[in-house]
Short mmCIF file of C-alpha atoms and ligand atoms in Angstrom, two decimals:
data_model
loop_
_atom_site.label_atom_id
_atom_site.label_comp_id
_atom_site.label_asym_id
_atom_site.label_seq_id
_atom_site.Cartn_x
_atom_site.Cartn_y
_atom_site.Cartn_z
CA MET V 17 -14.23 -6.78 20.52
CA LYS V 18 -14.08 -6.29 24.29
CA THR V 19 -10.62 -5.05 25.28
CA GLU V 20 -9.28 -6.31 28.62
CA TYR V 21 -7.45 -3.52 30.49
CA TYR V 22 -5.00 -4.12 33.34
CA LEU V 23 -3.15 -1.67 35.56
CA LEU V 24 0.14 -3.53 35.96
CA SER V 25 1.05 -2.01 39.32
CA GLU V 26 -1.96 -3.89 40.73
CA CYS V 27 -1.64 -7.15 38.80
CA GLU V 28 -0.75 -10.75 39.51
CA ASP V 29 1.52 -12.97 37.40
CA ASN V 30 -1.47 -14.65 35.80
CA VAL V 31 -2.14 -11.48 33.74
CA PHE V 32 1.15 -12.07 31.92
CA GLU V 33 0.30 -15.74 31.40
CA ARG V 34 -3.02 -14.74 29.88
CA ALA V 35 -1.35 -12.01 27.74
CA GLY V 36 1.23 -14.53 26.51
CA GLN V 37 -1.53 -16.94 25.57
CA ILE V 38 -3.36 -14.23 23.58
CA ILE V 39 -0.14 -13.54 21.63
CA ARG V 40 0.46 -17.26 20.92
CA GLU V 41 -3.12 -17.57 19.65
CA GLY V 42 -2.64 -14.74 17.14
CA GLY V 43 -4.26 -11.93 19.18
CA LEU V 44 -2.86 -8.48 20.00
CA VAL V 45 -1.68 -7.06 23.32
CA ALA V 46 -0.60 -3.43 23.84
CA PHE V 47 2.25 -3.14 26.35
CA PRO V 48 4.57 -0.51 27.86
CA THR V 49 8.21 -0.17 26.89
CA GLU V 50 10.79 2.38 28.09
CA THR V 51 10.28 4.36 24.83
CA VAL V 52 6.58 4.27 23.87
CA TYR V 53 3.78 1.68 24.13
CA GLY V 54 3.91 -1.17 21.61
CA LEU V 55 1.09 -3.06 19.89
CA GLY V 56 2.32 -6.64 20.03
CA GLY V 57 1.60 -9.84 18.13
CA ASP V 58 3.44 -13.13 17.41
CA ALA V 59 6.29 -12.20 15.01
CA TYR V 60 6.04 -15.63 13.31
CA ASP V 61 2.34 -15.26 12.52
CA PRO V 62 1.43 -13.37 9.31
CA THR V 63 -2.19 -13.04 10.46
CA ALA V 64 -1.09 -11.24 13.63
CA ALA V 65 0.85 -8.76 11.46
CA GLU V 66 -2.27 -8.15 9.34
CA ARG V 67 -4.26 -7.53 12.52
CA ILE V 68 -1.66 -5.02 13.70
CA PHE V 69 -1.85 -3.07 10.44
CA ALA V 70 -5.65 -3.13 10.56
CA ALA V 71 -5.84 -1.92 14.20
CA LYS V 72 -3.44 0.95 13.49
CA GLY V 73 -4.86 1.79 10.07
CA ARG V 74 -1.24 1.62 8.91
CA PRO V 75 0.11 1.07 5.39
CA SER V 76 1.46 -2.49 5.34
CA ASP V 77 4.71 -1.55 3.56
CA ASN V 78 5.88 0.02 6.82
CA PRO V 79 7.82 -2.75 8.61
CA LEU V 80 7.45 -3.73 12.28
CA ILE V 81 10.13 -4.07 14.95
CA VAL V 82 10.62 -7.56 16.45
CA HIS V 83 11.10 -7.52 20.23
CA VAL V 84 13.16 -10.13 22.09
CA ALA V 85 13.85 -10.81 25.78
CA ARG V 86 17.60 -11.43 25.24
CA PRO V 87 19.83 -10.16 22.40
CA SER V 88 20.82 -13.76 21.49
CA ASP V 89 17.14 -14.65 20.93
CA ALA V 90 17.50 -12.83 17.59
CA GLU V 91 19.49 -15.89 16.36
CA SER V 92 16.18 -17.71 15.81
CA PHE V 93 15.05 -15.36 13.04
CA ALA V 94 17.91 -13.01 12.04
CA VAL V 95 21.51 -13.24 10.83
CA THR V 96 23.59 -11.70 13.60
CA ASN V 97 27.27 -10.65 13.61
CA ASP V 98 30.00 -9.33 15.92
CA THR V 99 28.93 -5.71 15.58
CA TYR V 100 25.40 -6.63 16.66
CA TYR V 101 26.72 -8.30 19.81
CA LYS V 102 29.10 -5.42 20.53
CA LEU V 103 26.14 -3.03 20.32
CA ALA V 104 24.02 -5.38 22.43
CA GLU V 105 26.65 -5.39 25.15
CA HIS V 106 26.47 -1.60 25.43
CA PHE V 107 22.86 -0.75 24.63
CA MET V 108 20.64 -3.81 25.22
CA PRO V 109 18.30 -4.17 26.92
CA GLY V 110 17.45 -0.61 25.95
CA PRO V 111 16.19 1.84 23.33
CA LEU V 112 18.23 0.65 20.31
CA THR V 113 16.86 -1.18 17.26
CA VAL V 114 19.27 -2.89 14.86
CA ILE V 115 18.39 -3.89 11.29
CA LEU V 116 19.69 -7.36 10.38
CA GLU V 117 19.24 -9.76 7.49
CA LYS V 118 16.11 -11.85 8.16
CA LYS V 119 15.72 -15.63 8.14
CA ASP V 120 12.80 -17.33 6.34
CA ASN V 121 10.64 -17.87 9.44
CA ILE V 122 9.79 -14.16 9.74
CA PRO V 123 6.91 -13.47 7.36
CA LYS V 124 7.36 -10.69 4.82
CA SER V 125 4.20 -9.08 6.15
CA VAL V 126 6.17 -8.29 9.33
CA THR V 127 9.08 -6.72 7.42
CA GLY V 128 6.97 -4.82 4.89
CA GLY V 129 8.32 -7.05 2.10
CA LEU V 130 12.00 -6.37 2.99
CA ASP V 131 14.72 -9.02 3.38
CA THR V 132 15.81 -7.38 6.62
CA VAL V 133 14.28 -7.38 10.09
CA ALA V 134 14.44 -4.80 12.89
CA VAL V 135 15.49 -6.27 16.28
CA ARG V 136 14.98 -4.62 19.67
CA CYS V 137 15.42 -5.86 23.24
CA PRO V 138 13.46 -3.51 25.52
CA SER V 139 14.51 -2.80 29.11
CA ASN V 140 11.04 -2.16 30.55
CA VAL V 141 10.36 -4.96 33.05
CA TYR V 142 6.73 -5.41 31.98
CA ALA V 143 7.72 -5.65 28.30
CA ARG V 144 10.29 -8.28 29.20
CA ARG V 145 7.80 -10.29 31.26
CA LEU V 146 5.35 -10.24 28.36
CA ILE V 147 7.94 -11.47 25.83
CA GLU V 148 9.02 -14.24 28.24
CA ALA V 149 5.42 -15.26 28.86
CA ALA V 150 4.62 -15.34 25.13
CA GLY V 151 7.61 -17.57 24.40
CA VAL V 152 7.87 -16.11 20.88
CA PRO V 153 9.42 -12.87 19.59
CA ILE V 154 6.87 -10.06 19.56
CA ALA V 155 6.37 -7.88 16.48
CA ALA V 156 5.24 -4.45 17.63
CA PRO V 157 4.90 -0.99 16.19
CA SER V 158 3.94 1.92 18.43
CA ALA V 159 0.37 1.38 19.73
CA ASN V 160 -1.18 4.52 18.19
CA ILE V 161 -3.55 4.97 15.29
CA SER V 162 -1.32 5.65 12.29
CA GLY V 163 -0.49 9.36 12.00
CA LYS V 164 -1.25 10.22 15.65
CA PRO V 165 1.43 10.86 18.28
CA SER V 166 2.85 7.64 19.75
CA PRO V 167 1.30 6.65 23.09
CA THR V 168 3.36 7.26 26.21
CA ASN V 169 0.80 6.18 28.81
CA GLY V 170 -2.05 3.68 29.13
CA ARG V 171 -4.76 6.27 28.55
CA HIS V 172 -3.31 7.19 25.14
CA VAL V 173 -3.41 3.53 24.15
CA TYR V 174 -6.98 3.15 25.40
CA GLU V 175 -8.08 6.18 23.33
CA ASP V 176 -6.66 4.65 20.14
CA MET V 177 -7.10 0.89 20.61
CA GLU V 178 -10.14 0.25 22.80
CA GLY V 179 -12.46 -2.22 21.07
CA LYS V 180 -9.84 -3.12 18.44
CA ILE V 181 -7.44 -5.40 20.32
CA ALA V 182 -7.68 -8.16 22.95
CA MET V 183 -5.71 -6.57 25.82
CA ILE V 184 -4.04 -3.40 27.07
CA LEU V 185 -1.34 -3.61 29.75
CA ASP V 186 -1.00 -0.23 31.49
CA GLY V 187 2.44 0.20 33.05
CA GLY V 188 2.24 3.97 33.62
CA ASP V 189 4.32 6.66 31.90
CA CYS V 190 7.12 5.67 29.53
CA ALA V 191 10.53 6.72 30.88
CA ILE V 192 11.92 8.03 27.57
CA GLY V 193 8.89 9.11 25.55
CA VAL V 194 10.18 8.85 21.96
CA GLU V 195 10.75 5.68 19.96
CA SER V 196 14.03 3.76 19.86
CA THR V 197 17.05 4.70 17.76
CA VAL V 198 16.95 2.60 14.56
CA ILE V 199 20.30 1.79 12.92
CA ARG V 200 21.59 -0.10 9.90
CA LEU V 201 25.05 -1.67 10.17
CA GLU V 202 27.78 -0.62 7.70
CA GLU V 203 31.24 -2.05 6.95
CA ASP V 204 32.86 0.73 8.99
CA GLY V 205 30.11 1.62 11.51
CA CYS V 206 26.39 2.30 11.24
CA THR V 207 23.75 4.65 9.84
CA ILE V 208 21.02 6.17 12.02
CA LEU V 209 17.71 5.69 10.21
CA ARG V 210 15.64 7.06 13.08
CA PRO V 211 17.22 9.03 15.96
CA GLY V 212 16.30 8.25 19.57
CA GLU V 213 17.66 8.14 23.10
CA VAL V 214 20.85 6.35 21.99
CA ILE V 215 22.73 9.14 20.19
CA ALA V 216 25.47 9.25 17.55
CA ARG V 217 28.40 9.97 19.84
CA GLU V 218 27.53 7.00 22.07
CA LEU V 219 27.22 4.70 19.05
CA ALA V 220 30.52 6.01 17.67
CA ARG V 221 32.38 4.83 20.76
CA VAL V 222 31.27 1.27 19.97
CA VAL V 223 31.10 0.96 16.17
CA GLY V 224 33.39 3.66 14.76
CA ASN V 225 31.73 5.78 12.10
CA VAL V 226 28.14 6.91 12.54
CA TYR V 227 26.24 8.31 9.56
CA VAL V 228 22.81 9.92 9.70
CA ALA V 229 20.26 9.15 6.96
CA GLU V 230 19.14 12.23 5.06
CA ALA V 231 15.50 11.51 5.90
CA VAL V 232 16.21 12.09 9.62
CA THR V 233 16.43 15.86 9.14
CA ASP V 234 14.71 16.16 5.76
CA PRO V 235 11.42 14.22 5.64
CA ALA V 236 11.01 14.94 1.92
CA ALA V 237 14.11 12.84 1.24
CA ALA V 238 12.39 9.83 2.80
CA GLY V 239 9.79 9.74 0.05
CA GLU V 240 12.50 9.58 -2.60
CA ASN V 241 14.80 7.05 -1.00
CA PRO V 242 13.05 5.23 1.82
CA GLN V 243 15.89 3.51 3.67
CA SER V 244 13.67 3.32 6.72
CA PRO V 245 10.18 3.19 5.26
CA GLY V 246 8.50 4.59 8.38
CA MET V 247 10.20 7.93 7.86
CA LYS V 248 8.24 8.80 4.75
CA TYR V 249 4.84 9.11 6.38
CA ARG V 250 3.46 12.24 8.07
CA HIS V 251 3.44 11.45 11.73
CA TYR V 252 2.52 12.52 15.21
CA ALA V 253 0.28 15.32 13.99
CA PRO V 254 -2.24 17.05 16.25
CA LYS V 255 -5.55 18.13 14.67
CA ALA V 256 -4.70 21.83 14.69
CA LYS V 257 -1.90 23.03 12.44
CA LEU V 258 1.53 22.90 14.13
CA VAL V 259 4.10 25.48 13.04
CA LEU V 260 7.72 25.62 14.24
CA VAL V 261 9.37 28.93 14.93
CA ASP V 262 13.12 29.57 14.83
CA GLY V 263 14.41 32.57 16.76
CA THR V 264 15.60 33.75 20.16
CA ASP V 265 13.23 33.49 23.15
CA GLU V 266 12.51 37.23 22.82
CA GLU V 267 11.75 36.97 19.09
CA PHE V 268 9.59 33.92 19.74
CA ALA V 269 7.55 35.61 22.49
CA GLY V 270 7.23 38.80 20.40
CA PHE V 271 5.92 36.81 17.46
CA ILE V 272 3.36 34.94 19.60
CA ASN V 273 2.18 38.11 21.31
CA GLU V 274 1.53 39.78 17.96
CA TYR V 275 -0.41 36.82 16.61
CA SER V 276 -4.12 37.65 16.55
CA GLY V 277 -5.78 34.21 16.14
CA ARG V 278 -6.54 31.55 18.81
CA CYS V 279 -3.16 29.94 19.25
CA ALA V 280 -1.46 27.52 21.59
CA VAL V 281 2.25 27.61 22.42
CA LEU V 282 4.54 24.75 23.34
CA SER V 283 6.69 26.84 25.65
CA TYR V 284 9.93 26.03 27.43
CA SER V 285 9.29 25.68 31.19
CA GLU V 286 11.52 28.71 31.78
CA ASN V 287 9.28 31.00 29.65
CA LEU V 288 5.74 30.02 30.66
CA GLY V 289 4.90 33.58 31.76
CA ASP V 290 6.05 35.30 28.55
CA TYR V 291 2.87 35.01 26.48
CA LYS V 292 -0.20 37.28 26.62
CA ASN V 293 -3.08 35.75 24.72
CA ALA V 294 -1.94 32.23 23.94
CA LEU V 295 -2.89 28.93 25.56
CA VAL V 296 0.43 27.88 27.05
CA LEU V 297 1.57 24.25 27.32
CA ASP V 298 4.76 23.28 29.15
CA ALA V 299 7.10 21.50 26.72
CA GLY V 300 9.89 21.00 29.30
CA SER V 301 13.12 22.77 30.12
CA ARG V 302 15.02 24.41 27.26
CA GLU V 303 18.23 22.74 28.45
CA SER V 304 16.87 19.22 28.72
CA ALA V 305 16.35 17.15 25.60
CA HIS V 306 15.28 14.29 27.89
CA GLU V 307 12.53 16.30 29.55
CA GLN V 308 11.24 17.60 26.20
CA MET V 309 11.29 14.12 24.65
CA LYS V 310 9.41 12.65 27.57
CA LYS V 311 6.66 15.27 27.26
CA LEU V 312 6.44 15.72 23.49
CA PHE V 313 3.83 13.16 22.43
CA SER V 314 1.68 13.74 25.48
CA VAL V 315 1.70 17.52 24.91
CA LEU V 316 0.85 17.05 21.20
CA ARG V 317 -2.09 14.84 22.19
CA SER V 318 -3.34 17.39 24.72
CA CYS V 319 -3.41 20.01 21.91
CA ASP V 320 -6.41 18.09 20.55
CA GLU V 321 -8.33 18.82 23.76
CA ILE V 322 -7.95 22.59 23.70
CA ASP V 323 -9.66 25.11 21.49
CA CYS V 324 -7.00 26.50 19.18
CA GLU V 325 -6.58 26.90 15.45
CA ILE V 326 -2.80 26.88 15.37
CA ILE V 327 0.02 25.66 17.61
CA PHE V 328 3.48 27.26 17.70
CA ALA V 329 6.58 25.48 19.00
CA HIS V 330 10.32 26.17 19.06
CA LEU V 331 12.41 24.58 16.32
CA PRO V 332 14.86 22.41 18.32
CA PRO V 333 18.58 22.54 17.56
CA LYS V 334 19.82 19.90 15.07
CA THR V 335 22.53 18.76 17.52
CA ASP V 336 23.17 15.14 18.51
CA ASP V 337 21.33 15.44 21.87
CA PHE V 338 18.24 17.08 20.35
CA LEU V 339 18.14 15.15 17.06
CA ALA V 340 15.31 12.79 18.08
CA LEU V 341 13.22 15.75 19.20
CA TYR V 342 14.01 17.67 15.99
CA ASN V 343 13.10 14.63 13.88
CA ARG V 344 9.72 14.02 15.59
CA ILE V 345 8.61 17.62 15.74
CA ILE V 346 9.41 18.47 12.10
CA ARG V 347 7.27 15.49 11.09
CA ALA V 348 4.44 16.59 13.35
CA ALA V 349 4.65 20.05 11.78
CA GLY V 350 4.83 18.72 8.22
CA SER V 351 8.15 20.64 8.00
CA GLU V 352 6.48 24.05 8.33
CA VAL V 353 9.01 26.46 9.88
CA ILE V 354 8.98 30.26 10.32
CA TYR V 355 12.47 31.80 10.56
CA LEU V 356 12.47 34.98 12.65
CA ALA V 357 16.21 35.53 13.03
CA LYS V 358 17.60 38.27 10.81
O1 LIG G 236 10.69 2.32 20.54
C1 LIG G 236 10.26 1.70 19.58
O2 LIG G 236 10.98 1.37 18.63
C2 LIG G 236 8.76 1.35 19.57
C3 LIG G 236 8.52 0.37 20.72
C4 LIG G 236 7.13 -0.17 20.73
O3 LIG G 236 9.44 -0.66 20.67
N1 LIG G 236 8.36 0.79 18.32
C5 LIG G 236 8.22 1.54 17.20
O4 LIG G 236 7.77 0.87 16.09
O5 LIG G 236 8.44 2.72 17.16
P1 LIG G 236 7.23 1.56 14.78
O6 LIG G 236 6.68 0.45 13.97
O7 LIG G 236 6.31 2.65 15.10
O8 LIG G 236 8.53 2.08 14.05
C6 LIG G 236 9.41 1.17 13.43
C7 LIG G 236 10.47 1.92 12.66
C8 LIG G 236 9.89 2.51 11.39
O9 LIG G 236 10.51 3.77 11.15
C9 LIG G 236 10.30 1.47 10.35
O10 LIG G 236 10.38 1.98 9.06
C10 LIG G 236 11.66 1.03 10.87
O11 LIG G 236 11.50 1.01 12.27
N2 LIG G 236 11.97 -0.33 10.40
C11 LIG G 236 11.42 -1.48 10.80
N3 LIG G 236 11.93 -2.53 10.11
C12 LIG G 236 12.84 -2.02 9.26
C13 LIG G 236 13.71 -2.57 8.28
N4 LIG G 236 13.73 -3.89 8.05
N5 LIG G 236 14.51 -1.74 7.59
C14 LIG G 236 14.50 -0.41 7.84
N6 LIG G 236 13.70 0.17 8.75
C15 LIG G 236 12.88 -0.61 9.45
MG1 LIG G 237 5.20 4.46 15.16
#
């Protein structure tokens, strides 16, 4: 298949009309969101869902998120409630995904066989224009080949999807860089199934109690009790082995400098000069979860372009602000951590 590729900063409205038509006809369009790029198809069309799974090489029991232009558009296919609208008022459009009971018009192939559906209203202007132009809700996972880091720019999408889908819309770098926060509603609050830019203390102000699913910090738990099925798969992994290291900056640098093999380091921006024989990649400022999140997937992808046999990175703190980063990087590392602190 020939993939049409458009740089959105240079495009006319008719590109969105054409993209919307592709979606309505059952085809796939990759598009930017504020989190990561999505691989979109008509959420009402089971064939589109099958095409999405095929293009990603993704197990079809891993459900897709359904994207809407306005929070109230979820009424057409999901059972909403007051808590959903309270959350929508604070966090939509934006990087929050809410699990709701599904109606019959959403095929089970979209929800991985579940009776629930994930709803998200993105804030990215191009994503919103695409959903409006399609006139149907858009089912979209991240637009990467399953297992690879999620795409945060058009080039990443092109690398993974060229020749497999009808169209790629390139809207530049994603502002956030990790996927949306996914939550399930509870009687007295909500449970975070996947952490993201919207963090627990912000959710708590709106819904009361916020719980965190065990699988968020312990990927092994996801295999046993998959509340959010996506969490059980190994994810985001570069080709070389990624190992996390827990210790002070001095301990970390000492460890790297004693390592004798060809290694790469995901270094904090503040410490780029601390390493002797390693290939050093800038992972962002130690203080800024936002900066590190924005760079993470892109840096993991660039590890595939350098000659190294192992990659070392800092183990992020498990705090609220860094939880999304912690969650993504332990998956990328297959939970392999070296503890240096005595
Ligand atoms: O930021 C994002 O959420 C991006 C952009 C494109 O919107 N999308 C994304 O989709 O990350 P995907 O398919 O890569 O991840 C969807 C996550 C998975 O962890 C999946 O298990 C969970 O949402 N999920 C989807 N439907 C669910 C459901 N009904 N119940 C529980 N978890 C669900
Ligand atoms: Mg994904």
